[in-house]
Amino acid sequence: MDIGIKESDRKKVAAKLQKLLADEHVIYIKTRNYHWNIKAANFAELHAFYEEQYGELEGVIDEIAERIRMIGFLSTGRMSEFLKLTELKEGKEITDSGEQVSNLMKDHESVIKYLRNCIRDFEDLNDMGSADFVTALMQQHEKMRWMLESFLPK
């Protein structure tokens, strides 16, 4: 593959994207779990909101896996690999909506910080396409985090 980025640099980008893919899977599964098991006065509203968020995360997951393929590497698809790569925690079963929302916000914040580092690293590796790609993902996570925050008491 000759796209103007050394193979060794593309490999570094792919490794960072694999870790991101793992993080996205953890947030996705956690959001689905909370969607199924929520107990709250505003159940219907939050239940629908979680469904919107995990739907958006499904798209993000697919885009990341495809980006890894675009730069010449296989994308992992095994839960065992995701759990090795992620720094996010599955956590215990939680039904309290406030605790659920807080946990998801923290996960999104962790991903946002990781993405900020990826932007700089990808630019340094001359992969502007991946830098632009993760910039857009960061903005999505910033919005998801902000929307979650709106469910917390003031």
PDB file of N, CA and C in Angstrom, residues 80-138:
ATOM      1  N   SER A  80     -12.735 -10.738  23.692  1.00  0.00           N
ATOM      2  CA  SER A  80     -11.541 -10.970  24.514  1.00  0.00           C
ATOM      3  C   SER A  80     -10.454  -9.947  24.179  1.00  0.00           C
ATOM      4  N   GLU A  81     -10.310  -9.603  22.910  1.00  0.00           N
ATOM      5  CA  GLU A  81      -9.325  -8.595  22.506  1.00  0.00           C
ATOM      6  C   GLU A  81      -9.744  -7.205  22.969  1.00  0.00           C
ATOM      7  N   PHE A  82     -11.032  -6.896  22.839  1.00  0.00           N
ATOM      8  CA  PHE A  82     -11.514  -5.588  23.281  1.00  0.00           C
ATOM      9  C   PHE A  82     -11.235  -5.390  24.768  1.00  0.00           C
ATOM     10  N   LEU A  83     -11.497  -6.415  25.558  1.00  0.00           N
ATOM     11  CA  LEU A  83     -11.302  -6.299  27.007  1.00  0.00           C
ATOM     12  C   LEU A  83      -9.828  -6.162  27.374  1.00  0.00           C
ATOM     13  N   LYS A  84      -8.932  -6.710  26.553  1.00  0.00           N
ATOM     14  CA  LYS A  84      -7.497  -6.522  26.785  1.00  0.00           C
ATOM     15  C   LYS A  84      -7.060  -5.100  26.444  1.00  0.00           C
ATOM     16  N   LEU A  85      -7.657  -4.534  25.406  1.00  0.00           N
ATOM     17  CA  LEU A  85      -7.221  -3.230  24.897  1.00  0.00           C
ATOM     18  C   LEU A  85      -7.811  -2.037  25.644  1.00  0.00           C
ATOM     19  N   THR A  86      -9.020  -2.173  26.151  1.00  0.00           N
ATOM     20  CA  THR A  86      -9.704  -1.031  26.756  1.00  0.00           C
ATOM     21  C   THR A  86      -9.185  -0.735  28.156  1.00  0.00           C
ATOM     22  N   GLU A  87      -9.290   0.520  28.529  1.00  0.00           N
ATOM     23  CA  GLU A  87      -9.017   0.929  29.909  1.00  0.00           C
ATOM     24  C   GLU A  87     -10.320   1.214  30.644  1.00  0.00           C
ATOM     25  N   LEU A  88     -11.434   1.184  29.932  1.00  0.00           N
ATOM     26  CA  LEU A  88     -12.738   1.416  30.551  1.00  0.00           C
ATOM     27  C   LEU A  88     -13.178   0.164  31.292  1.00  0.00           C
ATOM     28  N   LYS A  89     -13.983   0.344  32.299  1.00  0.00           N
ATOM     29  CA  LYS A  89     -14.450  -0.774  33.121  1.00  0.00           C
ATOM     30  C   LYS A  89     -15.918  -1.052  32.840  1.00  0.00           C
ATOM     31  N   GLU A  90     -16.255  -2.340  32.802  1.00  0.00           N
ATOM     32  CA  GLU A  90     -17.653  -2.716  32.628  1.00  0.00           C
ATOM     33  C   GLU A  90     -18.479  -2.274  33.832  1.00  0.00           C
ATOM     34  N   GLY A  91     -17.947  -2.471  35.003  1.00  0.00           N
ATOM     35  CA  GLY A  91     -18.657  -2.072  36.216  1.00  0.00           C
ATOM     36  C   GLY A  91     -19.707  -3.085  36.631  1.00  0.00           C
ATOM     37  N   LYS A  92     -20.343  -2.773  37.751  1.00  0.00           N
ATOM     38  CA  LYS A  92     -21.383  -3.660  38.281  1.00  0.00           C
ATOM     39  C   LYS A  92     -22.731  -3.286  37.674  1.00  0.00           C
ATOM     40  N   GLU A  93     -23.716  -4.145  37.914  1.00  0.00           N
ATOM     41  CA  GLU A  93     -25.075  -3.852  37.447  1.00  0.00           C
ATOM     42  C   GLU A  93     -25.612  -2.642  38.194  1.00  0.00           C
ATOM     43  N   ILE A  94     -26.086  -1.663  37.457  1.00  0.00           N
ATOM     44  CA  ILE A  94     -26.610  -0.434  38.053  1.00  0.00           C
ATOM     45  C   ILE A  94     -27.976  -0.154  37.444  1.00  0.00           C
ATOM     46  N   THR A  95     -28.967   0.104  38.300  1.00  0.00           N
ATOM     47  CA  THR A  95     -30.291   0.476  37.807  1.00  0.00           C
ATOM     48  C   THR A  95     -30.608   1.942  38.067  1.00  0.00           C
ATOM     49  N   ASP A  96     -29.877   2.576  38.983  1.00  0.00           N
ATOM     50  CA  ASP A  96     -30.114   3.981  39.316  1.00  0.00           C
ATOM     51  C   ASP A  96     -29.708   4.875  38.140  1.00  0.00           C
ATOM     52  N   SER A  97     -30.643   5.682  37.662  1.00  0.00           N
ATOM     53  CA  SER A  97     -30.386   6.487  36.464  1.00  0.00           C
ATOM     54  C   SER A  97     -29.259   7.498  36.665  1.00  0.00           C
ATOM     55  N   GLY A  98     -29.188   8.124  37.829  1.00  0.00           N
ATOM     56  CA  GLY A  98     -28.134   9.106  38.073  1.00  0.00           C
ATOM     57  C   GLY A  98     -26.752   8.484  38.022  1.00  0.00           C
ATOM     58  N   GLU A  99     -26.618   7.316  38.616  1.00  0.00           N
ATOM     59  CA  GLU A  99     -25.328   6.617  38.604  1.00  0.00           C
ATOM     60  C   GLU A  99     -24.983   6.142  37.190  1.00  0.00           C
ATOM     61  N   GLN A 100     -25.991   5.678  36.463  1.00  0.00           N
ATOM     62  CA  GLN A 100     -25.763   5.264  35.077  1.00  0.00           C
ATOM     63  C   GLN A 100     -25.234   6.431  34.242  1.00  0.00           C
ATOM     64  N   VAL A 101     -25.938   7.550  34.329  1.00  0.00           N
ATOM     65  CA  VAL A 101     -25.564   8.727  33.540  1.00  0.00           C
ATOM     66  C   VAL A 101     -24.155   9.192  33.908  1.00  0.00           C
ATOM     67  N   SER A 102     -23.857   9.240  35.192  1.00  0.00           N
ATOM     68  CA  SER A 102     -22.517   9.660  35.636  1.00  0.00           C
ATOM     69  C   SER A 102     -21.436   8.731  35.099  1.00  0.00           C
ATOM     70  N   ASN A 103     -21.683   7.427  35.147  1.00  0.00           N
ATOM     71  CA  ASN A 103     -20.703   6.464  34.635  1.00  0.00           C
ATOM     72  C   ASN A 103     -20.468   6.648  33.141  1.00  0.00           C
ATOM     73  N   LEU A 104     -21.540   6.823  32.396  1.00  0.00           N
ATOM     74  CA  LEU A 104     -21.387   7.013  30.952  1.00  0.00           C
ATOM     75  C   LEU A 104     -20.661   8.315  30.637  1.00  0.00           C
ATOM     76  N   MET A 105     -20.961   9.368  31.390  1.00  0.00           N
ATOM     77  CA  MET A 105     -20.254  10.641  31.184  1.00  0.00           C
ATOM     78  C   MET A 105     -18.752  10.462  31.382  1.00  0.00           C
ATOM     79  N   LYS A 106     -18.368   9.750  32.436  1.00  0.00           N
ATOM     80  CA  LYS A 106     -16.943   9.517  32.705  1.00  0.00           C
ATOM     81  C   LYS A 106     -16.289   8.736  31.563  1.00  0.00           C
ATOM     82  N   ASP A 107     -17.004   7.743  31.039  1.00  0.00           N
ATOM     83  CA  ASP A 107     -16.455   6.974  29.919  1.00  0.00           C
ATOM     84  C   ASP A 107     -16.272   7.851  28.685  1.00  0.00           C
ATOM     85  N   HIS A 108     -17.270   8.679  28.392  1.00  0.00           N
ATOM     86  CA  HIS A 108     -17.144   9.582  27.241  1.00  0.00           C
ATOM     87  C   HIS A 108     -15.993  10.565  27.454  1.00  0.00           C
ATOM     88  N   GLU A 109     -15.828  11.055  28.671  1.00  0.00           N
ATOM     89  CA  GLU A 109     -14.716  11.969  28.968  1.00  0.00           C
ATOM     90  C   GLU A 109     -13.372  11.286  28.737  1.00  0.00           C
ATOM     91  N   SER A 110     -13.281  10.037  29.133  1.00  0.00           N
ATOM     92  CA  SER A 110     -12.048   9.281  28.921  1.00  0.00           C
ATOM     93  C   SER A 110     -11.750   9.146  27.424  1.00  0.00           C
ATOM     94  N   VAL A 111     -12.773   8.835  26.649  1.00  0.00           N
ATOM     95  CA  VAL A 111     -12.595   8.699  25.202  1.00  0.00           C
ATOM     96  C   VAL A 111     -12.239  10.046  24.576  1.00  0.00           C
ATOM     97  N   ILE A 112     -12.874  11.116  25.020  1.00  0.00           N
ATOM     98  CA  ILE A 112     -12.574  12.455  24.492  1.00  0.00           C
ATOM     99  C   ILE A 112     -11.099  12.793  24.709  1.00  0.00           C
ATOM    100  N   LYS A 113     -10.594  12.526  25.904  1.00  0.00           N
ATOM    101  CA  LYS A 113      -9.176  12.806  26.185  1.00  0.00           C
ATOM    102  C   LYS A 113      -8.264  11.945  25.304  1.00  0.00           C
ATOM    103  N   TYR A 114      -8.629  10.681  25.140  1.00  0.00           N
ATOM    104  CA  TYR A 114      -7.847   9.785  24.291  1.00  0.00           C
ATOM    105  C   TYR A 114      -7.833  10.297  22.848  1.00  0.00           C
ATOM    106  N   LEU A 115      -8.988  10.727  22.365  1.00  0.00           N
ATOM    107  CA  LEU A 115      -9.083  11.227  20.994  1.00  0.00           C
ATOM    108  C   LEU A 115      -8.252  12.490  20.795  1.00  0.00           C
ATOM    109  N   ARG A 116      -8.231  13.364  21.793  1.00  0.00           N
ATOM    110  CA  ARG A 116      -7.395  14.573  21.689  1.00  0.00           C
ATOM    111  C   ARG A 116      -5.925  14.190  21.473  1.00  0.00           C
ATOM    112  N   ASN A 117      -5.469  13.181  22.198  1.00  0.00           N
ATOM    113  CA  ASN A 117      -4.091  12.710  22.025  1.00  0.00           C
ATOM    114  C   ASN A 117      -3.888  12.073  20.655  1.00  0.00           C
ATOM    115  N   CYS A 118      -4.897  11.327  20.195  1.00  0.00           N
ATOM    116  CA  CYS A 118      -4.793  10.689  18.880  1.00  0.00           C
ATOM    117  C   CYS A 118      -4.656  11.725  17.772  1.00  0.00           C
ATOM    118  N   ILE A 119      -5.391  12.815  17.870  1.00  0.00           N
ATOM    119  CA  ILE A 119      -5.326  13.851  16.831  1.00  0.00           C
ATOM    120  C   ILE A 119      -3.885  14.308  16.648  1.00  0.00           C
ATOM    121  N   ARG A 120      -3.257  14.659  17.737  1.00  0.00           N
ATOM    122  CA  ARG A 120      -1.865  15.130  17.688  1.00  0.00           C
ATOM    123  C   ARG A 120      -0.935  14.027  17.157  1.00  0.00           C
ATOM    124  N   ASP A 121      -1.105  12.816  17.685  1.00  0.00           N
ATOM    125  CA  ASP A 121      -0.244  11.709  17.264  1.00  0.00           C
ATOM    126  C   ASP A 121      -0.409  11.402  15.778  1.00  0.00           C
ATOM    127  N   PHE A 122      -1.638  11.398  15.294  1.00  0.00           N
ATOM    128  CA  PHE A 122      -1.880  11.078  13.884  1.00  0.00           C
ATOM    129  C   PHE A 122      -1.319  12.162  12.971  1.00  0.00           C
ATOM    130  N   GLU A 123      -1.427  13.412  13.397  1.00  0.00           N
ATOM    131  CA  GLU A 123      -0.821  14.495  12.612  1.00  0.00           C
ATOM    132  C   GLU A 123       0.691  14.327  12.558  1.00  0.00           C
ATOM    133  N   ASP A 124       1.296  13.961  13.690  1.00  0.00           N
ATOM    134  CA  ASP A 124       2.748  13.741  13.734  1.00  0.00           C
ATOM    135  C   ASP A 124       3.174  12.591  12.824  1.00  0.00           C
ATOM    136  N   LEU A 125       2.272  11.616  12.612  1.00  0.00           N
ATOM    137  CA  LEU A 125       2.561  10.466  11.753  1.00  0.00           C
ATOM    138  C   LEU A 125       2.154  10.723  10.300  1.00  0.00           C
ATOM    139  N   ASN A 126       1.775  11.953   9.995  1.00  0.00           N
ATOM    140  CA  ASN A 126       1.396  12.372   8.642  1.00  0.00           C
ATOM    141  C   ASN A 126       0.111  11.708   8.147  1.00  0.00           C
ATOM    142  N   ASP A 127      -0.757  11.284   9.071  1.00  0.00           N
ATOM    143  CA  ASP A 127      -2.040  10.691   8.679  1.00  0.00           C
ATOM    144  C   ASP A 127      -3.150  11.694   8.978  1.00  0.00           C
ATOM    145  N   MET A 128      -3.273  12.656   8.086  1.00  0.00           N
ATOM    146  CA  MET A 128      -4.266  13.718   8.278  1.00  0.00           C
ATOM    147  C   MET A 128      -5.684  13.183   8.151  1.00  0.00           C
ATOM    148  N   GLY A 129      -5.867  12.143   7.329  1.00  0.00           N
ATOM    149  CA  GLY A 129      -7.194  11.542   7.194  1.00  0.00           C
ATOM    150  C   GLY A 129      -7.677  10.968   8.509  1.00  0.00           C
ATOM    151  N   SER A 130      -6.805  10.237   9.195  1.00  0.00           N
ATOM    152  CA  SER A 130      -7.186   9.669  10.492  1.00  0.00           C
ATOM    153  C   SER A 130      -7.322  10.751  11.549  1.00  0.00           C
ATOM    154  N   ALA A 131      -6.484  11.794  11.471  1.00  0.00           N
ATOM    155  CA  ALA A 131      -6.601  12.909  12.423  1.00  0.00           C
ATOM    156  C   ALA A 131      -7.953  13.597  12.267  1.00  0.00           C
ATOM    157  N   ASP A 132      -8.357  13.825  11.032  1.00  0.00           N
ATOM    158  CA  ASP A 132      -9.653  14.447  10.761  1.00  0.00           C
ATOM    159  C   ASP A 132     -10.790  13.530  11.214  1.00  0.00           C
ATOM    160  N   PHE A 133     -10.644  12.250  10.937  1.00  0.00           N
ATOM    161  CA  PHE A 133     -11.644  11.255  11.328  1.00  0.00           C
ATOM    162  C   PHE A 133     -11.869  11.268  12.837  1.00  0.00           C
ATOM    163  N   VAL A 134     -10.791  11.221  13.615  1.00  0.00           N
ATOM    164  CA  VAL A 134     -10.963  11.179  15.071  1.00  0.00           C
ATOM    165  C   VAL A 134     -11.379  12.532  15.640  1.00  0.00           C
ATOM    166  N   THR A 135     -11.090  13.614  14.928  1.00  0.00           N
ATOM    167  CA  THR A 135     -11.592  14.922  15.360  1.00  0.00           C
ATOM    168  C   THR A 135     -13.120  14.919  15.327  1.00  0.00           C
ATOM    169  N   ALA A 136     -13.690  14.382  14.256  1.00  0.00           N
ATOM    170  CA  ALA A 136     -15.153  14.289  14.156  1.00  0.00           C
ATOM    171  C   ALA A 136     -15.720  13.370  15.237  1.00  0.00           C
ATOM    172  N   LEU A 137     -15.029  12.271  15.517  1.00  0.00           N
ATOM    173  CA  LEU A 137     -15.481  11.369  16.585  1.00  0.00           C
ATOM    174  C   LEU A 137     -15.447  12.063  17.936  1.00  0.00           C
ATOM    175  N   MET A 138     -14.413  12.855  18.171  1.00  0.00           N
ATOM    176  CA  MET A 138     -14.310  13.586  19.433  1.00  0.00           C
ATOM    177  C   MET A 138     -15.510  14.516  19.595  1.00  0.00           C
TER     178      MET A 138
END
